């Protein structure tokens, strides 16, 4: 049985442009959550930093994540994000189950 893939995605927007990231996420989240294999797709603002966010993703398999990455809505979102992001997002893949 394939194990889930867990990602933390660190996002910084240009100064004062955090609202645009929130708006983009709010449009995208319901579509992503409806994708086959999406277990979790939640964004959080970093406390005290209105232009920094952490996106928490969990996918049922590596294949589900790969399919997600090439959906039309993700390709469109990736093309639009440089307008308000300070740079590329940092993607951190978590290893295995939580530590005890």
PDB file of C-alpha atoms in Angstrom:
ATOM      1  CA  UNK A   1       0.000   0.000   0.000  1.00  0.00           C
ATOM      2  CA  UNK A   2       1.478   3.380  -0.951  1.00  0.00           C
ATOM      3  CA  UNK A   3       2.208   5.740   1.898  1.00  0.00           C
ATOM      4  CA  UNK A   4       0.870   9.263   1.994  1.00  0.00           C
ATOM      5  CA  UNK A   5       2.982  12.217   0.921  1.00  0.00           C
ATOM      6  CA  UNK A   6       3.066  15.128   3.369  1.00  0.00           C
ATOM      7  CA  UNK A   7       4.322  18.559   2.333  1.00  0.00           C
ATOM      8  CA  UNK A   8       4.896  21.879   4.054  1.00  0.00           C
ATOM      9  CA  UNK A   9       5.064  24.721   1.571  1.00  0.00           C
ATOM     10  CA  UNK A  10       6.526  28.010   2.771  1.00  0.00           C
ATOM     11  CA  UNK A  11       5.178  31.028   0.890  1.00  0.00           C
ATOM     12  CA  UNK A  12       6.211  34.682   1.111  1.00  0.00           C
ATOM     13  CA  UNK A  13       4.411  37.420  -0.762  1.00  0.00           C
ATOM     14  CA  UNK A  14       5.662  40.811  -1.750  1.00  0.00           C
ATOM     15  CA  UNK A  15       5.163  43.370   1.037  1.00  0.00           C
ATOM     16  CA  UNK A  16       1.480  44.167   1.470  1.00  0.00           C
ATOM     17  CA  UNK A  17       0.353  41.516  -1.029  1.00  0.00           C
ATOM     18  CA  UNK A  18      -0.675  38.775   1.431  1.00  0.00           C
ATOM     19  CA  UNK A  19      -4.354  39.326   0.708  1.00  0.00           C
ATOM     20  CA  UNK A  20      -3.791  38.288  -2.897  1.00  0.00           C
ATOM     21  CA  UNK A  21      -2.318  34.980  -1.697  1.00  0.00           C
ATOM     22  CA  UNK A  22      -5.324  34.415   0.559  1.00  0.00           C
ATOM     23  CA  UNK A  23      -7.729  35.194  -2.294  1.00  0.00           C
ATOM     24  CA  UNK A  24      -5.907  32.788  -4.620  1.00  0.00           C
ATOM     25  CA  UNK A  25      -5.959  30.056  -1.963  1.00  0.00           C
ATOM     26  CA  UNK A  26      -9.660  30.555  -1.238  1.00  0.00           C
ATOM     27  CA  UNK A  27     -10.479  30.109  -4.942  1.00  0.00           C
ATOM     28  CA  UNK A  28      -8.200  27.091  -5.320  1.00  0.00           C
ATOM     29  CA  UNK A  29      -8.772  25.150  -2.083  1.00  0.00           C
ATOM     30  CA  UNK A  30     -12.227  23.685  -2.862  1.00  0.00           C
ATOM     31  CA  UNK A  31     -11.055  22.517  -6.285  1.00  0.00           C
ATOM     32  CA  UNK A  32      -7.876  20.934  -4.909  1.00  0.00           C
ATOM     33  CA  UNK A  33      -9.701  19.272  -2.018  1.00  0.00           C
ATOM     34  CA  UNK A  34     -12.048  17.646  -4.549  1.00  0.00           C
ATOM     35  CA  UNK A  35      -9.137  16.037  -6.402  1.00  0.00           C
ATOM     36  CA  UNK A  36      -8.762  12.284  -6.098  1.00  0.00           C
ATOM     37  CA  UNK A  37      -6.113  11.515  -3.492  1.00  0.00           C
ATOM     38  CA  UNK A  38      -6.185  14.854  -1.670  1.00  0.00           C
ATOM     39  CA  UNK A  39      -6.172  14.129   2.056  1.00  0.00           C
ATOM     40  CA  UNK A  40      -5.370  17.632   3.316  1.00  0.00           C
ATOM     41  CA  UNK A  41      -4.910  21.078   1.799  1.00  0.00           C
ATOM     42  CA  UNK A  42      -4.791  23.836   4.442  1.00  0.00           C
ATOM     43  CA  UNK A  43      -3.074  27.217   4.441  1.00  0.00           C
ATOM     44  CA  UNK A  44      -2.113  29.151   7.568  1.00  0.00           C
ATOM     45  CA  UNK A  45      -0.733  32.657   7.972  1.00  0.00           C
ATOM     46  CA  UNK A  46       2.484  32.873   9.976  1.00  0.00           C
ATOM     47  CA  UNK A  47       1.645  34.603  13.270  1.00  0.00           C
ATOM     48  CA  UNK A  48       2.521  38.293  13.205  1.00  0.00           C
ATOM     49  CA  UNK A  49       3.666  38.174   9.567  1.00  0.00           C
ATOM     50  CA  UNK A  50       0.846  39.140   7.176  1.00  0.00           C
ATOM     51  CA  UNK A  51       2.865  38.273   4.075  1.00  0.00           C
ATOM     52  CA  UNK A  52       4.080  34.769   5.078  1.00  0.00           C
ATOM     53  CA  UNK A  53       2.116  31.533   4.870  1.00  0.00           C
ATOM     54  CA  UNK A  54       2.482  27.792   5.346  1.00  0.00           C
ATOM     55  CA  UNK A  55       0.490  25.455   3.142  1.00  0.00           C
ATOM     56  CA  UNK A  56       0.046  21.946   4.556  1.00  0.00           C
ATOM     57  CA  UNK A  57      -0.673  19.277   1.952  1.00  0.00           C
ATOM     58  CA  UNK A  58      -1.192  15.563   2.293  1.00  0.00           C
ATOM     59  CA  UNK A  59      -1.746  13.241  -0.661  1.00  0.00           C
ATOM     60  CA  UNK A  60      -2.801   9.595  -0.647  1.00  0.00           C
ATOM     61  CA  UNK A  61       0.101   8.666  -2.930  1.00  0.00           C
ATOM     62  CA  UNK A  62       2.960  10.061  -4.955  1.00  0.00           C
ATOM     63  CA  UNK A  63       0.854   9.420  -8.077  1.00  0.00           C
ATOM     64  CA  UNK A  64      -1.978  11.571  -6.691  1.00  0.00           C
ATOM     65  CA  UNK A  65       0.480  14.396  -5.996  1.00  0.00           C
ATOM     66  CA  UNK A  66       1.959  14.090  -9.491  1.00  0.00           C
ATOM     67  CA  UNK A  67      -1.516  14.267 -11.031  1.00  0.00           C
ATOM     68  CA  UNK A  68      -2.321  17.332  -8.891  1.00  0.00           C
ATOM     69  CA  UNK A  69       0.792  19.144 -10.077  1.00  0.00           C
ATOM     70  CA  UNK A  70      -0.345  19.084 -13.718  1.00  0.00           C
ATOM     71  CA  UNK A  71      -4.033  19.925 -13.325  1.00  0.00           C
ATOM     72  CA  UNK A  72      -5.164  22.984 -15.302  1.00  0.00           C
ATOM     73  CA  UNK A  73      -6.083  24.866 -12.111  1.00  0.00           C
ATOM     74  CA  UNK A  74      -2.603  24.323 -10.617  1.00  0.00           C
ATOM     75  CA  UNK A  75      -0.834  25.297 -13.825  1.00  0.00           C
ATOM     76  CA  UNK A  76      -2.943  28.476 -13.925  1.00  0.00           C
ATOM     77  CA  UNK A  77      -2.263  29.229 -10.230  1.00  0.00           C
ATOM     78  CA  UNK A  78       1.473  28.665 -10.682  1.00  0.00           C
ATOM     79  CA  UNK A  79       1.505  31.038 -13.658  1.00  0.00           C
ATOM     80  CA  UNK A  80      -0.353  33.771 -11.724  1.00  0.00           C
ATOM     81  CA  UNK A  81       1.518  33.603  -8.408  1.00  0.00           C
ATOM     82  CA  UNK A  82       4.710  35.487  -9.448  1.00  0.00           C
ATOM     83  CA  UNK A  83       2.586  38.660  -9.622  1.00  0.00           C
ATOM     84  CA  UNK A  84       2.279  38.743  -5.813  1.00  0.00           C
ATOM     85  CA  UNK A  85       4.868  36.311  -4.433  1.00  0.00           C
ATOM     86  CA  UNK A  86       8.304  37.405  -3.278  1.00  0.00           C
ATOM     87  CA  UNK A  87       9.865  34.338  -4.904  1.00  0.00           C
ATOM     88  CA  UNK A  88       9.344  30.633  -5.410  1.00  0.00           C
ATOM     89  CA  UNK A  89       7.693  28.701  -2.602  1.00  0.00           C
ATOM     90  CA  UNK A  90       9.910  26.413  -0.541  1.00  0.00           C
ATOM     91  CA  UNK A  91       8.570  22.853  -0.560  1.00  0.00           C
ATOM     92  CA  UNK A  92       9.502  20.606   2.356  1.00  0.00           C
ATOM     93  CA  UNK A  93       8.569  16.943   2.171  1.00  0.00           C
ATOM     94  CA  UNK A  94       8.095  15.302   5.545  1.00  0.00           C
ATOM     95  CA  UNK A  95       9.590  11.872   6.090  1.00  0.00           C
ATOM     96  CA  UNK A  96       7.315   9.065   7.198  1.00  0.00           C
ATOM     97  CA  UNK A  97       5.114   8.974  10.265  1.00  0.00           C
ATOM     98  CA  UNK A  98       5.363  11.532  13.083  1.00  0.00           C
ATOM     99  CA  UNK A  99       8.133  10.867  15.563  1.00  0.00           C
ATOM    100  CA  UNK A 100       7.157   9.676  19.005  1.00  0.00           C
TER     101      UNK A 100
END
